[in-house]
PDB file of C-alpha atoms in Angstrom:
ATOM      1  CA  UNK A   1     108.888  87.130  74.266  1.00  0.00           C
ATOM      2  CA  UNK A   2     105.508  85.603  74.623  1.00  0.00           C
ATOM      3  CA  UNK A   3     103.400  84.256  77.792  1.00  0.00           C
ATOM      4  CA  UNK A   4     101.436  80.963  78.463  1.00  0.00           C
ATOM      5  CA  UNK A   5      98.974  82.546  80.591  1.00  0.00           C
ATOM      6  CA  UNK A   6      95.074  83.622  80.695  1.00  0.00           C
ATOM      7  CA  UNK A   7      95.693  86.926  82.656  1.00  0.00           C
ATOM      8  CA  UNK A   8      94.191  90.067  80.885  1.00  0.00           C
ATOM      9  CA  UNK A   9      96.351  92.175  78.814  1.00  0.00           C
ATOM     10  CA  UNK A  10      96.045  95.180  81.403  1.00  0.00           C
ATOM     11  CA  UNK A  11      98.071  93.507  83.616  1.00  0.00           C
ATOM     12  CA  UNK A  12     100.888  91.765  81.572  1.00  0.00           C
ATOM     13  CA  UNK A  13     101.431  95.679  80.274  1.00  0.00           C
ATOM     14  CA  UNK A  14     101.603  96.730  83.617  1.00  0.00           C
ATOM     15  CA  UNK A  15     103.907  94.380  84.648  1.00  0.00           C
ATOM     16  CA  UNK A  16     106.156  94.462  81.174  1.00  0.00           C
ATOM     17  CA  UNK A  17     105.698  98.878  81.606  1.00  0.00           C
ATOM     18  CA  UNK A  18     105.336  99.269  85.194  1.00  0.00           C
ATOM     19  CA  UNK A  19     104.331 103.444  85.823  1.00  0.00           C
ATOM     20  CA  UNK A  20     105.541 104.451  82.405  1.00  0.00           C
ATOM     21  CA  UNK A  21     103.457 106.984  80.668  1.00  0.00           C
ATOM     22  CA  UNK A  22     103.267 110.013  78.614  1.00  0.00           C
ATOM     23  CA  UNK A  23     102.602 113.245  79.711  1.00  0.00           C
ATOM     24  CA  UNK A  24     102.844 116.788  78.562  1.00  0.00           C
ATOM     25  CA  UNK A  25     104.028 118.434  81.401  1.00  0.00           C
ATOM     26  CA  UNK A  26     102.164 122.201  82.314  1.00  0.00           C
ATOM     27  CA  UNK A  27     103.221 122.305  85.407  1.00  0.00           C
ATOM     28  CA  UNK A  28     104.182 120.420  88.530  1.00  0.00           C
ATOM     29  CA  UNK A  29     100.573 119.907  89.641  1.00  0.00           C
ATOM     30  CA  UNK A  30      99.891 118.236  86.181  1.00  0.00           C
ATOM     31  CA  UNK A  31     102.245 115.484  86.536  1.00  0.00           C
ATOM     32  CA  UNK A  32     100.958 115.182  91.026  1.00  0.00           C
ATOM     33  CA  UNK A  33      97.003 114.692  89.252  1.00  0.00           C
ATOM     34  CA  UNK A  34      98.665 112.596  87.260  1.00  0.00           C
ATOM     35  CA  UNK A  35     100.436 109.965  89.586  1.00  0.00           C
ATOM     36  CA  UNK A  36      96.829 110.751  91.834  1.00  0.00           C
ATOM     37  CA  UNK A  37      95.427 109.096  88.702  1.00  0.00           C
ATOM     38  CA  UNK A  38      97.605 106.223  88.193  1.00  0.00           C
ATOM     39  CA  UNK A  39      97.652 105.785  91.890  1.00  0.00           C
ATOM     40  CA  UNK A  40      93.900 105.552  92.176  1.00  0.00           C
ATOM     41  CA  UNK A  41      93.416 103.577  88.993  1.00  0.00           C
ATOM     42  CA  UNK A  42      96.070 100.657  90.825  1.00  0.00           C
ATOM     43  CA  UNK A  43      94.252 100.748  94.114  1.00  0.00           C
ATOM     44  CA  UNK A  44      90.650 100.192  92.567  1.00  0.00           C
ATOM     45  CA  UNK A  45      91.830  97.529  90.570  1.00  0.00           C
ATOM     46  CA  UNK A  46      93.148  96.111  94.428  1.00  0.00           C
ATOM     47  CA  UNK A  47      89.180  96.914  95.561  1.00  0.00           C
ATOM     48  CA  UNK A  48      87.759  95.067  92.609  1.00  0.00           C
ATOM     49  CA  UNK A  49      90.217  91.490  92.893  1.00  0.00           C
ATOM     50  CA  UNK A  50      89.480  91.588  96.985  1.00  0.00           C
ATOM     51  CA  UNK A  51      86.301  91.799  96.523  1.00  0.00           C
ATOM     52  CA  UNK A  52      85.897  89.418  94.575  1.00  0.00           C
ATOM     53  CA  UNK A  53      88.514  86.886  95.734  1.00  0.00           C
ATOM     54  CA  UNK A  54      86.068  84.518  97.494  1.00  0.00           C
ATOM     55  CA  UNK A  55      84.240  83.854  94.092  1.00  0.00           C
ATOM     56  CA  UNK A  56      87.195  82.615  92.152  1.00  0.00           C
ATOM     57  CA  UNK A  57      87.854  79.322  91.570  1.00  0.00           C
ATOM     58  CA  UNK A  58      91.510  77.961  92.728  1.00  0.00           C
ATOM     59  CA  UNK A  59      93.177  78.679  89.172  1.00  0.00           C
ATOM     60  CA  UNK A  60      92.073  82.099  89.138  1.00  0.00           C
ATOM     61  CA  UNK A  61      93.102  82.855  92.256  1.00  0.00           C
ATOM     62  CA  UNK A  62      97.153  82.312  91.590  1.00  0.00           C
ATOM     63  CA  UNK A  63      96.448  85.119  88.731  1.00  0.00           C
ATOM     64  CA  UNK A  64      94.420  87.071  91.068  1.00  0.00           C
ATOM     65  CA  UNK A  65      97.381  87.164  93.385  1.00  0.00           C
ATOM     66  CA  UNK A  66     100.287  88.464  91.063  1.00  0.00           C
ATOM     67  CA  UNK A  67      98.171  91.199  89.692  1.00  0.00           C
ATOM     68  CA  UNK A  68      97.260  92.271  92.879  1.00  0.00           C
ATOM     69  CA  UNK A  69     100.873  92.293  93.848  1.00  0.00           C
ATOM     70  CA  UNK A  70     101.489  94.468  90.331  1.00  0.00           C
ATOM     71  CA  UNK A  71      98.729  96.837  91.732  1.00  0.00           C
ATOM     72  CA  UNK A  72     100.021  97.200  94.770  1.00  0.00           C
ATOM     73  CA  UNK A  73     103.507  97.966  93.657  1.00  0.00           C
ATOM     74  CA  UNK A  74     102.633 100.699  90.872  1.00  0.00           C
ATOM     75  CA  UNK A  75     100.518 102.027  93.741  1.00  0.00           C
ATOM     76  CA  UNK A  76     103.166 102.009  95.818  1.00  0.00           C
ATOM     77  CA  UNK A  77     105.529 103.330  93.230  1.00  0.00           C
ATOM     78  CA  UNK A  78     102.928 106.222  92.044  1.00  0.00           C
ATOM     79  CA  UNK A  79     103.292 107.620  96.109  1.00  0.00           C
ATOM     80  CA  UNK A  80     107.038 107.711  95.869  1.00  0.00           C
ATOM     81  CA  UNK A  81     106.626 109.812  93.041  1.00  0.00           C
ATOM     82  CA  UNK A  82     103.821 111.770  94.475  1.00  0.00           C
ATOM     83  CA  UNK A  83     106.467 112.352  97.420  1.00  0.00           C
ATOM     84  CA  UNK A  84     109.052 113.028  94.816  1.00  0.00           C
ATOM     85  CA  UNK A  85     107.112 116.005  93.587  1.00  0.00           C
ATOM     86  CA  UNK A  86     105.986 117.189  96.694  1.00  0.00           C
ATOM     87  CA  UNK A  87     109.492 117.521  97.746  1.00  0.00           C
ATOM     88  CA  UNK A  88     109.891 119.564  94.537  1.00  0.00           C
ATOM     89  CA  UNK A  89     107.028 121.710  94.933  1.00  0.00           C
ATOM     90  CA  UNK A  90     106.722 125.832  95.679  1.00  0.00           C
ATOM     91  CA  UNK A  91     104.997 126.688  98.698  1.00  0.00           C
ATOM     92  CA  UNK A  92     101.729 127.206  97.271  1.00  0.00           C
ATOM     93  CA  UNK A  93     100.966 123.958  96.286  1.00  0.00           C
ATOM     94  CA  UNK A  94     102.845 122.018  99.443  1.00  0.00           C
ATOM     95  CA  UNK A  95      99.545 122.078 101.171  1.00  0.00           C
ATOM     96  CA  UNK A  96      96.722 120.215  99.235  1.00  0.00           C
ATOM     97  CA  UNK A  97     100.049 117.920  97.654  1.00  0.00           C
ATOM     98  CA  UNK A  98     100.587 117.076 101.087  1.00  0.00           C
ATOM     99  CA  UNK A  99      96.774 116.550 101.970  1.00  0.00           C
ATOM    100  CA  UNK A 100      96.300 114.545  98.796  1.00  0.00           C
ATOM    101  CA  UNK A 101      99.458 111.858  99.942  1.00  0.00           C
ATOM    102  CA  UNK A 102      98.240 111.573 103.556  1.00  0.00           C
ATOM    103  CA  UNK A 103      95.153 110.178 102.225  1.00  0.00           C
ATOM    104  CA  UNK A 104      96.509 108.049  99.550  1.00  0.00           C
ATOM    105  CA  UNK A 105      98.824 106.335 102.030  1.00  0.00           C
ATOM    106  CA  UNK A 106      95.977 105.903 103.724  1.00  0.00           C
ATOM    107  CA  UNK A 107      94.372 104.156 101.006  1.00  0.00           C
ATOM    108  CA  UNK A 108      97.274 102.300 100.520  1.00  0.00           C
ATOM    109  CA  UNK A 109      97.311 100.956 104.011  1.00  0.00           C
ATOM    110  CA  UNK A 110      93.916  99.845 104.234  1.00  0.00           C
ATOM    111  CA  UNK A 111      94.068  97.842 101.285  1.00  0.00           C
ATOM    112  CA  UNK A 112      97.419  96.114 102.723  1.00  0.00           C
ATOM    113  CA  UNK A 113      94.652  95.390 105.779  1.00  0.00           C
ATOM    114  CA  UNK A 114      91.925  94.328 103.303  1.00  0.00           C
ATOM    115  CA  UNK A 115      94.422  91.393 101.183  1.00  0.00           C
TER     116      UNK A 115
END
């Protein structure tokens, strides 16, 4: 299928893909630093478009406003799965998984605020 639009590639593929990705998994911790990636990648990409919202012209902003919407859903998506694995986890590694998602949501929440 093709699209009539002037978005960037990044975000068509992240719509079209969503959170896929491929991984070689060493361990449970490897695939957490992973989603801790992903998730951090999706909420800087929410930073950059807030910031610079007011600077856009009108017909940017529409685009502006679905990717930030993609963002914010793989974002959203990468702290279920950050959850998922926490859930999963041994007892040694419950502790700083369970630091690292407190702060995320965090994240997460403030940018909500921010939009």
């Amino acid at each position: 299928f093709f699209f009539n639009d002037t978005a960037t590639t990044e975000i068509y593929t992240e719509q079209i893909v969503g959170s896929v990705r491929c991984v070689q998994e060493t361990g449970q911790m490897d695939l957490f630093e992973t989603y801790q990636q992903d998730f951090q990648r999706n909420i800087g990409n929410v930073n950059k478009i807030v910031q610079s919202f007011q600077t856009l012209g009108e017909g940017e902003k529409g685009q502006k406003i679905q990717a930030l919407k993609t963002y914010l859903t793989n974002a959203d998506n990468e702290l279920k799965q950050m959850e998922q694995e926490f859930a999963l986890a041994d007892g040694s590694s419950r502790g700083a998984m369970n630091q690292s998602i407190r702060k995320h949501r965090q994240e997460y929440n403030l940018s909500l605020i921010h939009i």
